[in-house]
Amino acid sequence: MTLRSSLFGSRLCGLMTALGLSLGMALHAAYLLPSLYWFQHNSSFLLQVITWFGAGYLLFIAVQCLQAKPKGKLAIEKNQENITPIRALFMGFLTDALNPKIIIFILALLSQYIQGELTFSQQLSYGAILVSVQLIWFSAVALFFSLPALRERLYSSSHWIERCSGILLILLAIKILWSH
């Protein structure tokens, strides 16, 4: 998502996608950290529902990627993809908010280090670390891939990059649905 927003939108769009992804991570951290102990010891129908929605959203994005067409050189300046900073923020947020892998990642990562209940300050600390690391990483991706020279090179073959991404997203959605 960040790469796409940086390449087809602008540097600002890429950074807004990074912020949206981090806000999605914050959403998951907000309910997972206080209930980590419960999630560690109980299976949850909520986790299954989030998995279904997440796989569906991945398929939605995949279909859009598979429909990518070659773009002309002028499209970079004109932003024919119509990616606005607000749209980039929203798409970034939805991508993480509906991604079941984020839930599994948080539970798997923190379950190794945390046993028992967390205090409120510990929850805030762990949440801030998760969100900050994600924001820093995806901001770096946005800054790197929005460099003009790299952006122009990638743009000419972007429809192939998107189509390959679409195939990978379909495979990921199938894997998510198959494993649950």
XYZ file of C-alpha atoms in Angstrom:
180
model
C 0.000 0.000 0.000
C 2.722 2.471 0.938
C 4.680 1.680 -2.197
C 1.589 2.091 -4.352
C 0.636 5.408 -2.748
C 4.182 6.722 -3.068
C 4.518 5.607 -6.665
C 1.079 6.556 -7.990
C 0.264 9.421 -5.668
C 3.007 11.431 -4.046
C 5.432 11.412 -1.161
C 2.684 12.888 1.031
C 0.290 10.124 -0.028
C 2.906 7.510 0.875
C 3.437 9.100 4.277
C -0.315 9.281 4.869
C -0.595 5.589 3.997
C 2.142 4.884 6.558
C 0.157 6.868 9.119
C -3.036 4.973 8.222
C -1.276 1.627 8.581
C 0.031 2.719 11.980
C -3.435 3.832 13.084
C -4.719 0.387 12.082
C -1.985 -1.144 14.226
C -3.026 1.177 17.066
C -6.621 -0.046 16.739
C -5.547 -3.662 17.141
C -3.170 -2.822 19.975
C -5.962 -0.936 21.771
C -8.097 -4.047 22.182
C -5.454 -6.791 22.067
C -3.122 -5.488 24.750
C -5.789 -5.166 27.474
C -7.180 -8.584 26.565
C -3.922 -10.360 25.725
C -4.276 -12.762 28.629
C -7.797 -13.714 27.505
C -6.698 -14.179 23.865
C -3.836 -16.382 25.016
C -6.220 -18.736 26.816
C -9.440 -18.690 24.760
C -10.341 -19.078 21.140
C -12.433 -16.268 19.798
C -15.141 -16.073 17.168
C -14.104 -12.428 16.738
C -10.714 -13.563 15.466
C -12.426 -15.752 12.846
C -14.711 -12.912 11.690
C -11.754 -10.537 11.378
C -9.952 -13.210 9.372
C -12.850 -13.472 6.908
C -13.136 -9.708 6.492
C -9.377 -9.390 6.126
C -9.207 -12.061 3.434
C -12.110 -10.399 1.637
C -10.381 -7.040 1.696
C -7.162 -8.588 0.375
C -9.151 -10.075 -2.503
C -10.728 -6.670 -3.195
C -7.288 -5.031 -3.399
C -5.992 -7.943 -5.513
C -8.724 -7.489 -8.108
C -7.868 -3.796 -8.378
C -4.191 -4.661 -8.840
C -4.931 -7.281 -11.512
C -6.814 -4.656 -13.534
C -3.751 -2.378 -13.732
C -2.984 -1.015 -17.166
C 0.259 0.430 -18.518
C 0.601 4.116 -17.714
C 2.192 6.846 -19.735
C 5.040 8.991 -18.503
C 2.765 12.013 -17.939
C 0.610 10.068 -15.512
C 3.214 10.675 -12.806
C 2.607 14.384 -12.889
C -1.157 14.095 -13.362
C -1.703 11.471 -10.638
C -4.197 9.568 -12.781
C -4.744 7.090 -9.985
C -6.598 9.801 -8.048
C -4.811 8.995 -4.821
C -5.321 11.854 -2.415
C -3.660 12.096 1.002
C -7.013 11.469 2.737
C -7.746 8.452 0.531
C -4.230 7.139 1.183
C -4.762 7.504 4.942
C -8.098 5.686 4.746
C -6.754 2.864 2.552
C -3.749 2.434 4.847
C -6.015 2.278 7.885
C -8.376 -0.256 6.292
C -5.472 -2.386 5.120
C -4.196 -2.834 8.672
C -7.546 -2.702 10.465
C -8.882 -5.586 8.347
C -5.642 -7.553 8.250
C -5.909 -10.690 10.405
C -2.153 -11.168 10.139
C -1.695 -8.073 12.342
C -3.749 -9.706 15.087
C -1.780 -12.917 14.797
C 1.485 -10.960 14.702
C 0.677 -9.002 17.859
C -0.546 -12.077 19.719
C 2.401 -14.225 18.625
C 5.018 -11.573 19.314
C 3.790 -10.349 22.657
C 2.710 -13.760 23.960
C 6.358 -14.754 23.998
C 7.284 -11.893 26.298
C 4.163 -11.215 28.338
C 2.585 -13.581 30.796
C -0.384 -12.435 32.861
C -2.187 -9.121 32.974
C -0.575 -5.830 31.910
C -0.832 -2.545 33.730
C -2.242 0.409 31.800
C 1.210 1.990 31.477
C 2.642 -1.266 30.140
C -0.184 -1.461 27.587
C 0.557 2.099 26.458
C 4.272 1.369 26.229
C 3.866 -1.804 24.171
C 1.272 -0.118 21.956
C 3.503 2.915 21.387
C 6.419 0.671 20.440
C 4.338 -1.354 17.946
C 2.851 1.753 16.314
C 6.135 3.692 16.268
C 8.129 0.897 14.648
C 5.490 0.474 11.958
C 5.242 4.226 11.337
C 9.014 4.603 11.055
C 9.373 1.626 8.695
C 6.574 2.558 6.317
C 7.552 6.239 6.359
C 11.039 5.192 5.273
C 9.484 3.091 2.477
C 7.386 6.102 1.385
C 10.376 8.434 1.395
C 12.584 6.005 -0.525
C 10.068 5.011 -3.204
C 8.945 8.575 -3.816
C 12.441 9.652 -4.876
C 11.935 11.078 -8.393
C 14.578 8.979 -10.187
C 13.425 5.687 -8.645
C 9.764 6.597 -9.030
C 10.128 7.213 -12.778
C 11.921 3.889 -13.311
C 9.373 1.902 -11.343
C 6.442 3.725 -12.875
C 7.092 2.429 -16.394
C 6.736 -1.171 -15.214
C 4.207 -0.457 -12.472
C 1.367 -2.363 -14.123
C 3.449 -5.562 -13.916
C 4.367 -4.832 -10.306
C 0.676 -4.325 -9.501
C -0.418 -7.467 -11.331
C 2.192 -9.549 -9.503
C 1.095 -7.950 -6.247
C -2.496 -8.895 -7.084
C -1.520 -12.523 -7.568
C 0.406 -12.525 -4.288
C -2.560 -10.954 -2.474
C -4.900 -13.624 -3.850
C -2.514 -16.350 -2.690
C -2.259 -14.698 0.739
C -6.058 -14.464 1.025
C -6.398 -18.129 0.062
C -3.733 -19.094 2.601
C -5.512 -17.090 5.321
C -8.871 -18.680 4.528
C -7.355 -22.156 4.168
C -5.546 -22.011 7.514
C -8.691 -20.939 9.390
